Amino acid sequence: MTTTLGTASAGPGEIDTGRLEVGETRDGSPFGLPVAVVNGAKSGKTLYMQAASDGDELNGVGVVQRVVPRLDPTELSGTILIVGIVNYHAFQVAEHRNPIDDTKMNRAYPGNEGGTSTERIAAATFEAASRADLILDLHQGSTSRMLDEVRVRCGKRHRLHDQCLELAKAFGCGYVLDQKGPDGQLARAAPDEGIPTVDPELGGAVGWDEESIRKGVAGVFNVLKYYNFLEEGTPLETQTRAKGFEQYGAPAGGLVTRTKDLGDRVRPGETLFEVTTPFGEPKAEVTADSKGILWRARRLPQVATGEYVCSVGTDIDEY
């Protein structure tokens, strides 16, 4: 049976790429999102995967760029639907939010086909995602430095919580954030439609980071193997899970020196960072409130009063 997404159309054992038209640019030219259909030779589940929902989060694009050439549809069971770049306008200018309506894409799902630019793109991609049995929404920690992790955003009381946790474990980055996300996230909206969904947050970089991309590629193939898209099975590995976040800002302006690196364990009262003048004169010292793991940190050393510096993942366990 032929499977179509936008202008991409593939029969069993075939792969095709094309465009999913979602509107026009300011000069009236039509534009479309780059899409791919990988139609396996044998029947099976459908996986939907997308990248660059936030226009400056490019590691997911790097994952797609490397995964698709390695897929052999003649050896695949099931179908993979891919939108390689979701936030078209933001991607063009390497910005986080869609500059047409100054909106964050991953707060707009399930979208509105007659709404703003962002809502229309969200609606088109949500329609494609709704055809799937599993969803991977590839992200990164914007331009901050962050652990490679997978986020389960449906909330622990959701009927699909266990299935989303299983998908996160199958992806296998090593770290999982299990915390209910904001309204409008794809990983919140799709589970309400009965589709297990996670968003791998593949590190953080300006441009992209090869190590995070490598982990993302491995994660996609882990999922394909675990859910029987590919014959080679893969065992689940124990993941370190955080159920909460504590964010820390600068109590004074100046230059930040961190005393902990990403992945380091921290204890209450332990120093996370110091703020000094340009001459190294101490201005402030910030300590951890709770036990946890240093999860995310700003990339630039200069801060103003109250500006974000780092996040600690809390309520740590393994599953």
XYZ file of C-alpha atoms in Angstrom:
319
model
C 0.000 0.000 0.000
C 1.372 3.410 -0.994
C 1.898 5.914 1.807
C 1.862 9.657 1.135
C 2.927 12.699 3.137
C 2.715 15.945 1.211
C 4.337 15.322 -2.173
C 6.364 12.344 -0.863
C 4.845 9.013 -1.871
C 6.338 5.557 -1.347
C 5.083 2.037 -1.991
C 6.142 -0.950 0.116
C 9.931 -1.227 0.176
C 10.374 2.339 -1.075
C 11.490 5.721 0.248
C 10.601 9.154 -1.096
C 11.106 12.772 -0.095
C 9.047 15.854 -0.857
C 7.327 18.877 0.642
C 4.298 19.423 2.839
C 2.842 22.759 1.739
C 1.594 24.867 4.647
C 1.284 28.432 3.321
C 2.966 31.233 1.475
C 5.855 33.556 2.227
C 5.527 37.350 2.263
C 6.046 37.601 -1.500
C 3.219 35.148 -2.138
C 5.456 32.189 -2.943
C 4.264 28.820 -1.624
C 6.514 27.109 0.893
C 6.576 23.575 2.210
C 8.232 21.626 4.981
C 10.756 18.963 3.887
C 9.221 15.523 4.458
C 10.159 11.888 3.915
C 8.213 8.642 3.794
C 9.999 5.362 4.468
C 7.560 2.566 3.647
C 8.716 -0.821 4.860
C 8.450 -3.938 2.743
C 6.513 -5.602 5.583
C 3.575 -4.341 7.617
C 4.075 -2.972 11.119
C 3.735 0.128 13.268
C 4.031 3.730 12.099
C 6.625 6.069 13.621
C 6.350 9.836 13.176
C 9.491 11.888 13.727
C 10.049 15.631 13.438
C 12.878 18.104 14.033
C 13.397 21.863 14.423
C 10.055 22.651 16.012
C 12.157 25.415 17.557
C 14.135 27.038 14.785
C 17.529 27.206 16.506
C 17.416 23.612 17.822
C 19.364 21.981 15.030
C 20.680 18.735 16.524
C 17.445 17.014 15.540
C 17.979 18.074 11.926
C 21.427 16.513 12.147
C 19.847 13.296 13.406
C 17.381 13.176 10.508
C 20.175 13.961 8.038
C 22.120 10.917 9.246
C 19.255 8.507 9.941
C 17.427 8.631 6.608
C 20.391 7.540 4.397
C 20.901 4.528 6.707
C 17.314 3.296 6.389
C 16.704 0.419 4.001
C 12.941 0.167 3.430
C 13.328 -3.369 2.064
C 14.465 -4.456 5.541
C 11.880 -2.413 7.438
C 8.570 -3.490 8.944
C 6.088 -0.622 9.162
C 6.334 3.008 8.107
C 8.326 6.061 9.155
C 6.916 9.542 8.495
C 9.408 12.393 8.903
C 9.149 16.178 8.882
C 12.769 17.288 8.737
C 12.210 20.981 9.558
C 8.979 22.064 11.254
C 9.509 25.732 12.117
C 10.252 26.831 8.570
C 10.450 30.587 9.098
C 12.494 30.387 12.309
C 14.921 27.913 10.750
C 15.643 30.327 7.887
C 16.927 32.954 10.321
C 18.236 30.564 13.025
C 15.819 31.891 15.648
C 13.906 29.996 18.329
C 10.449 31.419 17.647
C 8.578 31.834 14.382
C 9.414 35.451 13.388
C 6.171 35.778 11.390
C 4.024 35.795 14.541
C 6.686 35.769 17.323
C 5.343 32.452 18.635
C 7.003 29.323 19.990
C 5.933 26.360 17.861
C 6.001 23.832 20.694
C 3.279 25.717 22.553
C 0.818 25.668 19.651
C -0.223 22.014 19.323
C -2.607 20.641 18.147
C -2.733 23.836 16.098
C -5.410 25.546 14.051
C -5.527 25.149 10.272
C -7.129 28.593 9.928
C -5.021 30.359 12.562
C -1.664 32.125 12.728
C 1.417 30.982 10.835
C 2.589 28.889 13.787
C -0.864 27.415 14.422
C -1.211 26.390 10.771
C 2.165 24.639 10.723
C 1.328 22.952 14.051
C -2.012 21.760 12.650
C -0.410 20.333 9.494
C 2.305 18.483 11.386
C -0.131 17.312 14.071
C -2.325 15.801 11.386
C 0.692 13.869 10.079
C 1.740 12.840 13.591
C -1.773 11.611 14.364
C -1.338 8.869 11.752
C 1.401 7.253 13.852
C 1.611 4.711 16.666
C 4.687 6.377 18.195
C 6.094 9.922 18.028
C 9.619 11.301 18.453
C 9.775 15.111 18.606
C 13.491 15.903 18.353
C 14.638 18.939 20.350
C 17.710 20.305 22.103
C 18.263 22.692 24.994
C 18.304 25.626 22.600
C 21.749 27.231 22.770
C 22.314 26.410 26.451
C 24.521 23.522 27.507
C 22.396 20.556 28.589
C 22.551 16.842 29.219
C 21.368 14.561 26.440
C 17.982 13.467 27.769
C 14.463 12.441 26.824
C 11.403 14.252 28.163
C 8.125 12.612 29.108
C 5.641 15.480 29.208
C 2.195 13.894 29.554
C 2.194 13.859 33.390
C 2.301 10.897 35.752
C -1.517 10.620 35.968
C -1.981 10.346 32.212
C -3.253 7.002 30.904
C -0.270 6.801 28.537
C 2.369 7.715 31.125
C 3.834 4.215 31.358
C 3.935 3.855 27.576
C 5.704 7.206 27.206
C 8.212 6.180 29.884
C 8.813 2.948 27.984
C 9.431 4.884 24.749
C 11.874 7.178 26.574
C 13.682 4.160 27.979
C 13.827 2.552 24.537
C 15.416 5.719 23.083
C 18.097 5.289 25.725
C 19.932 8.605 26.142
C 20.697 7.727 29.754
C 18.714 10.583 31.317
C 14.940 11.159 31.410
C 12.965 14.167 32.637
C 9.557 12.916 33.765
C 7.669 16.149 34.337
C 4.335 17.345 32.958
C 4.967 19.910 30.255
C 3.231 23.159 29.301
C 0.029 23.157 27.284
C 0.626 23.179 23.553
C 3.585 20.817 23.475
C 3.353 17.980 20.963
C 4.401 15.602 23.750
C 1.362 16.820 25.730
C -1.174 16.908 22.896
C -0.405 13.636 21.110
C -0.783 11.353 24.169
C -4.291 12.801 24.540
C -4.947 11.223 21.123
C -3.624 7.879 22.374
C -0.125 8.115 20.855
C 2.952 7.578 23.074
C 5.182 10.598 22.507
C 8.502 11.842 23.867
C 10.774 14.724 23.040
C 14.464 13.840 23.102
C 16.355 16.950 24.198
C 19.682 16.333 22.506
C 22.116 18.488 24.420
C 22.435 22.144 23.568
C 24.573 23.918 21.003
C 25.076 26.905 18.760
C 24.632 25.165 15.431
C 24.861 21.493 16.245
C 26.886 19.139 18.389
C 28.246 15.927 16.875
C 28.171 13.928 20.116
C 24.529 14.784 20.778
C 23.635 13.974 17.183
C 25.394 10.615 17.509
C 23.338 9.819 20.613
C 20.177 10.899 18.802
C 20.886 8.647 15.835
C 21.554 5.733 18.189
C 18.320 6.548 20.019
C 16.219 6.474 16.854
C 17.641 3.087 15.881
C 17.113 1.832 19.441
C 13.424 2.694 19.040
C 13.228 1.077 15.605
C 14.713 -2.125 16.985
C 12.717 -2.235 20.211
C 9.376 -1.706 18.471
C 10.175 -4.253 15.732
C 10.584 -1.911 12.778
C 13.922 -3.682 12.399
C 14.517 -7.345 13.145
C 17.516 -6.867 15.406
C 16.191 -6.492 18.966
C 17.705 -4.254 21.612
C 17.454 -4.626 25.402
C 16.262 -1.718 27.522
C 18.921 -0.046 29.646
C 18.291 1.581 33.019
C 17.755 5.347 32.789
C 18.435 8.040 35.382
C 15.207 9.956 35.888
C 14.510 13.421 37.277
C 10.945 14.294 38.213
C 11.537 17.988 38.851
C 13.698 21.004 38.067
C 15.139 23.793 40.178
C 16.363 26.842 38.270
C 18.973 29.245 39.586
C 19.541 32.850 38.574
C 22.313 35.308 39.310
C 21.827 37.397 42.488
C 24.220 40.012 41.063
C 25.595 41.041 37.690
C 29.070 40.004 36.602
C 30.898 36.920 35.386
C 29.856 33.384 36.346
C 32.248 30.605 37.313
C 30.566 27.209 37.752
C 31.936 24.748 40.299
C 29.957 21.825 38.863
C 29.734 20.371 35.369
C 26.789 18.799 33.583
C 25.894 15.423 35.065
C 27.593 16.117 38.403
C 25.645 15.191 41.522
C 24.989 18.058 43.923
C 23.984 18.163 47.573
C 22.014 20.821 49.470
C 24.275 23.687 50.435
C 26.931 22.783 47.877
C 28.204 25.659 45.723
C 26.868 25.691 42.166
C 28.497 28.876 40.892
C 30.114 32.144 41.884
C 29.712 35.628 40.428
C 32.700 37.993 40.287
C 33.607 41.367 38.824
C 35.744 41.457 35.664
C 38.710 41.722 38.068
C 37.845 38.513 39.907
C 36.441 40.237 42.972
C 33.753 38.024 44.615
C 30.193 39.345 44.421
C 27.941 36.340 45.108
C 27.936 32.598 45.688
C 24.918 30.405 44.917
C 24.366 27.017 46.558
C 22.017 24.141 45.780
C 18.676 23.973 47.600
C 18.158 20.261 47.007
C 19.941 17.048 46.130
C 20.090 16.409 42.405
C 22.084 16.524 39.167
C 23.354 19.592 37.298
C 21.161 19.306 34.215
C 21.479 22.529 32.240
C 23.623 25.671 32.262
C 23.915 28.910 30.330
C 26.700 29.011 27.776
C 27.924 32.605 28.196
C 29.685 33.688 31.400
C 28.295 37.230 31.628
C 25.026 37.721 33.544
C 22.780 40.539 34.704
C 20.996 40.478 38.040
C 18.342 37.754 37.993
C 19.495 36.231 34.718
C 19.284 32.448 34.288
C 22.451 30.494 35.122
C 21.665 26.795 35.572
C 19.121 24.084 36.407
C 19.348 21.111 38.753
C 17.284 17.986 38.099
C 15.696 16.833 41.342
C 13.747 13.853 42.748
C 16.278 11.515 41.130
C 15.726 7.793 40.723
C 16.413 5.042 38.188
C 13.957 2.955 36.215
